[in-house]
PDB file of C-alpha atoms in Angstrom:
ATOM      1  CA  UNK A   1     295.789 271.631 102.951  1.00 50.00           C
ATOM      2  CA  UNK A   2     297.973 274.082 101.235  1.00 53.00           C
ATOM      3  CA  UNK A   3     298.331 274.808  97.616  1.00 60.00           C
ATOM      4  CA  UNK A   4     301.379 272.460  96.604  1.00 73.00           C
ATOM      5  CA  UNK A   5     301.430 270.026  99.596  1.00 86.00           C
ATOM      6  CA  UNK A   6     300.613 266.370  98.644  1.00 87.00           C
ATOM      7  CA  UNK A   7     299.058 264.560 101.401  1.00 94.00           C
ATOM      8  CA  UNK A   8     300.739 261.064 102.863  1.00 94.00           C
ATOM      9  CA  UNK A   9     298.637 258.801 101.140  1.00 95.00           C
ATOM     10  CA  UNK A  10     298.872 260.220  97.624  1.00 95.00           C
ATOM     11  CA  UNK A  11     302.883 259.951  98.680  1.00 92.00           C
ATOM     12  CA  UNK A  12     302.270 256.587  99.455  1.00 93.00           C
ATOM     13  CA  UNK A  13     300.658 255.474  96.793  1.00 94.00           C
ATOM     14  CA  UNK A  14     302.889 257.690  94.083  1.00 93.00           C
ATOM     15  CA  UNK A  15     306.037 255.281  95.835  1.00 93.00           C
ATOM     16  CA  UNK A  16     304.295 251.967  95.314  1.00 93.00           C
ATOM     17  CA  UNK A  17     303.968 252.856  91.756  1.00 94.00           C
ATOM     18  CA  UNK A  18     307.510 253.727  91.459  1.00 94.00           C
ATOM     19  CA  UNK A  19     308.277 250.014  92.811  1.00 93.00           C
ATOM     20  CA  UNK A  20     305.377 248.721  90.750  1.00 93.00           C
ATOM     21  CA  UNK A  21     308.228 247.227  88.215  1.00 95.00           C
ATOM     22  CA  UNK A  22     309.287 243.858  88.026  1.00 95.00           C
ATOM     23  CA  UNK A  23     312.209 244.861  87.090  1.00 96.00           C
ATOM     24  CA  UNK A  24     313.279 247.341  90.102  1.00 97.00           C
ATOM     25  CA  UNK A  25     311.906 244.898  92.074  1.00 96.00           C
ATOM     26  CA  UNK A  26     314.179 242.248  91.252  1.00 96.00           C
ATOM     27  CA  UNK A  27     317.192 244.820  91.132  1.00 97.00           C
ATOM     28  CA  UNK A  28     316.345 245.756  94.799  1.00 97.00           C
ATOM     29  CA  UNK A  29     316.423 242.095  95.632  1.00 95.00           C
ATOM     30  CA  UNK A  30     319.736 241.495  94.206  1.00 96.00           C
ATOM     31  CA  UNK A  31     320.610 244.176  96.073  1.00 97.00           C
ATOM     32  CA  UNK A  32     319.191 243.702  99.427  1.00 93.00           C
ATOM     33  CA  UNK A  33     322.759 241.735 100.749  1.00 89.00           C
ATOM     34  CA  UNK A  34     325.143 243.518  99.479  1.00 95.00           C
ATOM     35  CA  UNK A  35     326.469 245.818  96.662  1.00 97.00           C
ATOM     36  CA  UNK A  36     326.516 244.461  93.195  1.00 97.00           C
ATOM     37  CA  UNK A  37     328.494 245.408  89.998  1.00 97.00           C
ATOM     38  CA  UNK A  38     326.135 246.463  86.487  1.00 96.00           C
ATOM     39  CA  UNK A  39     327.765 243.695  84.968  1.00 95.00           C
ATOM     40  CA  UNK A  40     326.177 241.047  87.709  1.00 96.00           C
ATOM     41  CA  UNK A  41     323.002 242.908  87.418  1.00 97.00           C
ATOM     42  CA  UNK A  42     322.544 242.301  83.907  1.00 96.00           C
ATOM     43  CA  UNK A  43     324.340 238.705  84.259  1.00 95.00           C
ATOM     44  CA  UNK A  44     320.825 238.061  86.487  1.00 95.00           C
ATOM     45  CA  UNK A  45     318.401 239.614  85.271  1.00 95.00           C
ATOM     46  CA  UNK A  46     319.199 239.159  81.279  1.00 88.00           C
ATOM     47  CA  UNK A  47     318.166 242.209  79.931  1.00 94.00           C
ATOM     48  CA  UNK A  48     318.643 244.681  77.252  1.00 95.00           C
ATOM     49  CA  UNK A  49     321.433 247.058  78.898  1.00 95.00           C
ATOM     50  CA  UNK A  50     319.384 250.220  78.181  1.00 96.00           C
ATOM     51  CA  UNK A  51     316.292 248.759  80.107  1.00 97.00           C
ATOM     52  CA  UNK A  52     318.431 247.850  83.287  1.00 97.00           C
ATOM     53  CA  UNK A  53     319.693 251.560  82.992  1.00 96.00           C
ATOM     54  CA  UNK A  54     316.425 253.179  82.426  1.00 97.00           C
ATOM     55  CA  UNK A  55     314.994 251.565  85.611  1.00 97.00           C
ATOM     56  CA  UNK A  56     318.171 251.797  87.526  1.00 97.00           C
ATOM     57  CA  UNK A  57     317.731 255.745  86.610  1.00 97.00           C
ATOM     58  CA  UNK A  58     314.315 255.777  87.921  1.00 96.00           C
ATOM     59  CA  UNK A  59     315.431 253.838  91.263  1.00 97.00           C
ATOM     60  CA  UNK A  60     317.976 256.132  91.817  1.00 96.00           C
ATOM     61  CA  UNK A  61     315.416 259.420  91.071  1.00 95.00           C
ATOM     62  CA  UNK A  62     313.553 257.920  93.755  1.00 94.00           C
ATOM     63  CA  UNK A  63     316.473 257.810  96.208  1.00 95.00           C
ATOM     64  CA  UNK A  64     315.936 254.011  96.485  1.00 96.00           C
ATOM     65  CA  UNK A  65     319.651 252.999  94.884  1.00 97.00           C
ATOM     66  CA  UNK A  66     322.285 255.298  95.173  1.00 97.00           C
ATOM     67  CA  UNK A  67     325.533 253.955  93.016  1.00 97.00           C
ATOM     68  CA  UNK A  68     329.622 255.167  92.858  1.00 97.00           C
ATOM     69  CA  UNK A  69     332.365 254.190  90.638  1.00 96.00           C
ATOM     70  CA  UNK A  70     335.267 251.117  91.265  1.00 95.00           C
ATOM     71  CA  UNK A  71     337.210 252.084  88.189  1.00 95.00           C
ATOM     72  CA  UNK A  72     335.277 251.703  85.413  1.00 95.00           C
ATOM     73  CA  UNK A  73     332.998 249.539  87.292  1.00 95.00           C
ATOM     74  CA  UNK A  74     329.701 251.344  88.495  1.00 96.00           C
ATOM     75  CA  UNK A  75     328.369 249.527  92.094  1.00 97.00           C
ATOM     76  CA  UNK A  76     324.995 249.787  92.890  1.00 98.00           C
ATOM     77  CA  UNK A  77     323.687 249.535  96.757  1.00 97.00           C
ATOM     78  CA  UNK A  78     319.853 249.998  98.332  1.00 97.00           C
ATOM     79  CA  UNK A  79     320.020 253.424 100.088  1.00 96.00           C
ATOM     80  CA  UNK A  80     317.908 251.922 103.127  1.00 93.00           C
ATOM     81  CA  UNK A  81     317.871 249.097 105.368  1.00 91.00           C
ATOM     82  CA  UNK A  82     314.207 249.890 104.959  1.00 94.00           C
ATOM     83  CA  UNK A  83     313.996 249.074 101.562  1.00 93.00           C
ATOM     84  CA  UNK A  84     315.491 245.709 101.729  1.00 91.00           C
ATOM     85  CA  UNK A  85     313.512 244.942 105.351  1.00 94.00           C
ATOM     86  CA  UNK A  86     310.151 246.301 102.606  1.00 94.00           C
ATOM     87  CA  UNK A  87     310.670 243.572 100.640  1.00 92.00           C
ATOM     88  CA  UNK A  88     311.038 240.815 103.390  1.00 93.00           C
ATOM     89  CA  UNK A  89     307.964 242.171 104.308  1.00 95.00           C
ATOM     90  CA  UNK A  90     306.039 242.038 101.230  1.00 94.00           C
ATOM     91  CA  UNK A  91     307.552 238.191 101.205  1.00 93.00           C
ATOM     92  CA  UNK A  92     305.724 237.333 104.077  1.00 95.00           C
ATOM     93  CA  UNK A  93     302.730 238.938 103.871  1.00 95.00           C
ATOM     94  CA  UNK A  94     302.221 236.961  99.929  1.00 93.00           C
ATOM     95  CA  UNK A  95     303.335 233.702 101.665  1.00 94.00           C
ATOM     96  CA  UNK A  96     300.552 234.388 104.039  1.00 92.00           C
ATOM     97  CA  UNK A  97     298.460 235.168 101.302  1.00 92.00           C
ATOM     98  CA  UNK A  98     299.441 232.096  99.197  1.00 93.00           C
ATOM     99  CA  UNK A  99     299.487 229.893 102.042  1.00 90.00           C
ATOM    100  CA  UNK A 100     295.593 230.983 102.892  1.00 89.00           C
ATOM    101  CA  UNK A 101     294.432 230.635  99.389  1.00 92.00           C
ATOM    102  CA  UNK A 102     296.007 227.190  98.914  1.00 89.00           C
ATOM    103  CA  UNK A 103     293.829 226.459 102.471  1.00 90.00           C
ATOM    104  CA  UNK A 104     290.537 227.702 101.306  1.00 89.00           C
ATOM    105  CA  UNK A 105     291.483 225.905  97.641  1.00 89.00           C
ATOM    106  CA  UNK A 106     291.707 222.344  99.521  1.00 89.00           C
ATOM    107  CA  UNK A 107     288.383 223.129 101.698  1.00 89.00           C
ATOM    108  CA  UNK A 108     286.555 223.844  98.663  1.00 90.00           C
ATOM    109  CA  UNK A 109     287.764 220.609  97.321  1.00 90.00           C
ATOM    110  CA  UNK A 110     286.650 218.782  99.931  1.00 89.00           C
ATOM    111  CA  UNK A 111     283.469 220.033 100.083  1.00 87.00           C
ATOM    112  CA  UNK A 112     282.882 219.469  95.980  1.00 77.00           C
ATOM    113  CA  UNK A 113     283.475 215.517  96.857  1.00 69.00           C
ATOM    114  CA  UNK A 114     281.202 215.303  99.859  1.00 59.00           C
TER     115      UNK A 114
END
């Protein structure tokens, strides 16, 4: 491995810390249809202005968001397809996850009253 090359896990791992924010997660899901305004942003996810910016700022570091101008109106948009299909993802697999603990929740109630 050479001197200043981080390996694909570390990578990994370093990105799913960057999305490890309730708030950029629920940014990226308001944004996972289509474009939205700041304005609607906030309007959703009633927050302080600065803390929407801050982790819109770190989203956009990341590549994840990439944003442009309408006026004085500044649009933000997922970069990737990826991103958005990501998140459908993670949906499923903790509706799987849910779903199997809610399973194993009623067996063990049935065994406590047998």
């Amino acid at each position: 491995m050479t001197g200043s090359a981080v390996p694909l896990y570390q990578a990994k791992a370093e990105f799913f810390r960057m999305l490890g924010h309730p708030v950029r997660i629920r940014v990226l899901e308001l944004l996972q249809d289509s474009p939205r305004p700041v304005r609607e942003l906030l309007a959703d996810i009633a927050i302080e202005p600065s803390n929407l910016s801050q982790q819109l700022a770190v989203l956009r570091r990341y590549g994840i968001v990439t944003s442009h101008r309408e006026g004085s109106t500044v649009v933000y948009e997922i970069a990737s397809s990826d991103v958005a299909e990501l998140l459908r993802v993670a949906r499923r697999i903790l509706t799987d996850l849910i779903a199997s603990q809610n399973e194993l929740l009623a067996e063990l109630r049935e065994a406590g009253t047998g």
